[in-house]
Tab-separated table of C-alpha atoms in Angstrom:
chain	number	residue	atom	x	y	z
A	1	MET	CA	104.845	81.646	99.501
A	2	ALA	CA	101.886	83.589	98.118
A	3	ARG	CA	101.022	84.837	94.579
A	4	ILE	CA	100.319	88.518	95.167
A	5	LEU	CA	98.841	90.789	92.615
A	6	VAL	CA	99.881	94.572	93.093
A	7	ILE	CA	97.426	97.139	91.296
A	8	GLU	CA	99.303	100.287	91.393
A	9	ASP	CA	99.638	103.223	88.812
A	10	ASN	CA	102.653	104.876	90.369
A	11	PRO	CA	105.828	103.193	89.017
A	12	THR	CA	108.055	104.035	92.111
A	13	ASN	CA	105.336	102.629	94.469
A	14	MET	CA	104.953	99.496	92.225
A	15	LYS	CA	108.778	98.851	92.298
A	16	LEU	CA	109.350	99.293	96.076
A	17	VAL	CA	106.413	97.346	96.884
A	18	SER	CA	107.337	94.396	94.590
A	19	LEU	CA	110.762	94.428	95.783
A	20	VAL	CA	109.559	93.944	99.404
A	21	LEU	CA	107.185	91.346	98.461
A	22	ASP	CA	109.891	89.467	96.364
A	23	LYS	CA	112.411	89.630	99.282
A	24	ALA	CA	109.757	88.211	101.400
A	25	GLY	CA	109.392	85.221	99.191
A	26	HIS	CA	106.206	86.081	97.415
A	27	GLN	CA	105.583	85.641	93.691
A	28	VAL	CA	104.642	89.168	92.519
A	29	LEU	CA	102.183	89.856	89.738
A	30	THR	CA	101.525	93.487	88.647
A	31	ALA	CA	99.065	95.578	86.960
A	32	ASP	CA	98.962	99.426	86.572
A	33	ASP	CA	95.100	99.977	86.354
A	34	ALA	CA	92.013	98.123	87.655
A	35	VAL	CA	90.829	96.773	84.424
A	36	THR	CA	94.159	95.112	83.660
A	37	GLY	CA	94.210	94.051	87.295
A	38	LEU	CA	90.779	92.333	87.010
A	39	GLN	CA	92.088	90.549	83.767
A	40	VAL	CA	95.054	89.288	85.742
A	41	ILE	CA	92.957	88.112	88.681
A	42	ASN	CA	90.873	85.969	86.397
A	43	ARG	CA	93.661	84.585	84.368
A	44	GLU	CA	96.133	83.979	87.422
A	45	GLN	CA	93.998	83.572	90.453
A	46	PRO	CA	96.470	85.215	92.880
A	47	ASP	CA	96.125	84.604	96.702
A	48	LEU	CA	95.984	88.405	97.579
A	49	VAL	CA	95.452	91.756	95.973
A	50	LEU	CA	97.186	94.917	96.970
A	51	MET	CA	94.667	97.507	95.498
A	52	ASP	CA	95.639	101.208	95.052
A	53	VAL	CA	92.390	103.258	95.619
A	54	GLN	CA	93.110	105.988	93.183
A	55	LEU	CA	93.756	104.389	89.778
A	56	PRO	CA	93.100	105.925	86.321
A	57	GLY	CA	89.695	104.777	84.899
A	58	MET	CA	88.105	102.453	87.341
A	59	ASP	CA	88.998	103.236	90.914
A	60	GLY	CA	90.142	100.348	93.306
A	61	LEU	CA	86.952	100.417	95.304
A	62	THR	CA	84.864	99.988	92.227
A	63	ALA	CA	87.006	97.072	91.279
A	64	THR	CA	86.891	95.556	94.904
A	65	ARG	CA	82.988	95.823	94.636
A	66	GLN	CA	83.010	93.889	91.351
A	67	LEU	CA	85.375	91.172	92.913
A	68	ARG	CA	83.043	90.860	96.042
A	69	ALA	CA	79.953	90.462	93.631
A	70	ALA	CA	81.624	87.521	91.547
A	71	PRO	CA	81.383	83.903	92.917
A	72	GLY	CA	85.011	83.195	91.901
A	73	THR	CA	86.610	86.061	93.534
A	74	ARG	CA	84.365	87.011	96.461
A	75	ASP	CA	86.683	85.369	99.045
A	76	LEU	CA	89.977	86.772	97.554
A	77	ARG	CA	91.881	88.650	100.072
A	78	ILE	CA	92.142	92.321	99.225
A	79	VAL	CA	94.217	95.063	100.816
A	80	ALA	CA	93.566	98.604	99.963
A	81	LEU	CA	96.688	101.053	99.550
A	82	THR	CA	95.682	104.599	99.946
A	83	ALA	CA	96.853	108.077	100.644
A	84	PHE	CA	93.763	108.690	102.477
A	85	ALA	CA	93.838	108.323	106.401
A	86	MET	CA	90.648	109.970	107.546
A	87	PRO	CA	87.979	107.769	109.553
A	88	GLU	CA	85.506	108.323	106.829
A	89	ASP	CA	87.975	106.991	104.358
A	90	ALA	CA	88.490	103.780	106.335
A	91	ALA	CA	84.917	103.178	106.727
A	92	ARG	CA	84.354	103.759	102.774
A	93	ILE	CA	87.274	101.249	102.171
A	94	ARG	CA	85.759	98.636	104.414
A	95	ALA	CA	82.412	99.206	102.955
A	96	ALA	CA	83.919	98.370	99.561
A	97	GLY	CA	84.854	95.044	100.700
A	98	CYS	CA	88.639	95.328	101.472
A	99	ASP	CA	89.878	92.925	104.209
A	100	ALA	CA	92.423	95.649	105.245
A	101	TYR	CA	94.006	98.776	104.189
A	102	LEU	CA	97.447	100.460	104.547
A	103	THR	CA	98.095	104.138	104.227
A	104	LYS	CA	100.850	105.490	101.926
A	105	PRO	CA	103.723	105.797	102.428
A	106	VAL	CA	103.529	102.049	103.087
A	107	ARG	CA	105.436	100.938	106.133
A	108	TYR	CA	106.965	97.601	104.869
A	109	ARG	CA	107.032	95.767	108.134
A	110	GLU	CA	103.166	96.457	108.537
A	111	LEU	CA	102.781	95.351	104.767
A	112	ILE	CA	104.286	91.991	105.341
A	113	ASP	CA	102.462	91.648	108.765
A	114	THR	CA	99.102	92.353	107.115
A	115	ILE	CA	99.814	89.995	104.284
A	116	ASP	CA	100.856	87.226	106.765
A	117	SER	CA	97.897	87.665	108.956
A	118	LEU	CA	95.357	87.538	106.031
A	119	LEU	CA	97.025	84.408	104.564
A	120	LYS	CA	97.641	82.409	107.534
A	121	PRO	CA	95.539	79.297	107.754
A	122	ALA	CA	92.231	79.521	109.505
């Protein structure tokens, strides 16, 4: 299956998402802030990133814009995880370059379906 990086600062959310991904057969990488996440991306080259929007220090949308600007990561699949569910939040998330977004609390079937749709061969 896929190598998926979860960038999430809430330990409970991290554990739950990681367990779901592991059970679905994915290899899970983790980071609890965006700076560490960017380092993991450069070192491990995951297939997809689940990016919390609100992170300590650099937020997830700033990190996404950096990934989109770099040739080696511009095509990396990125799914935002957010507590924000207003239409303007969705527009802001898409404008930053996220391929999709899921609102918290994450519905795990929706998480797996989103990942599967983004990783299926073209």
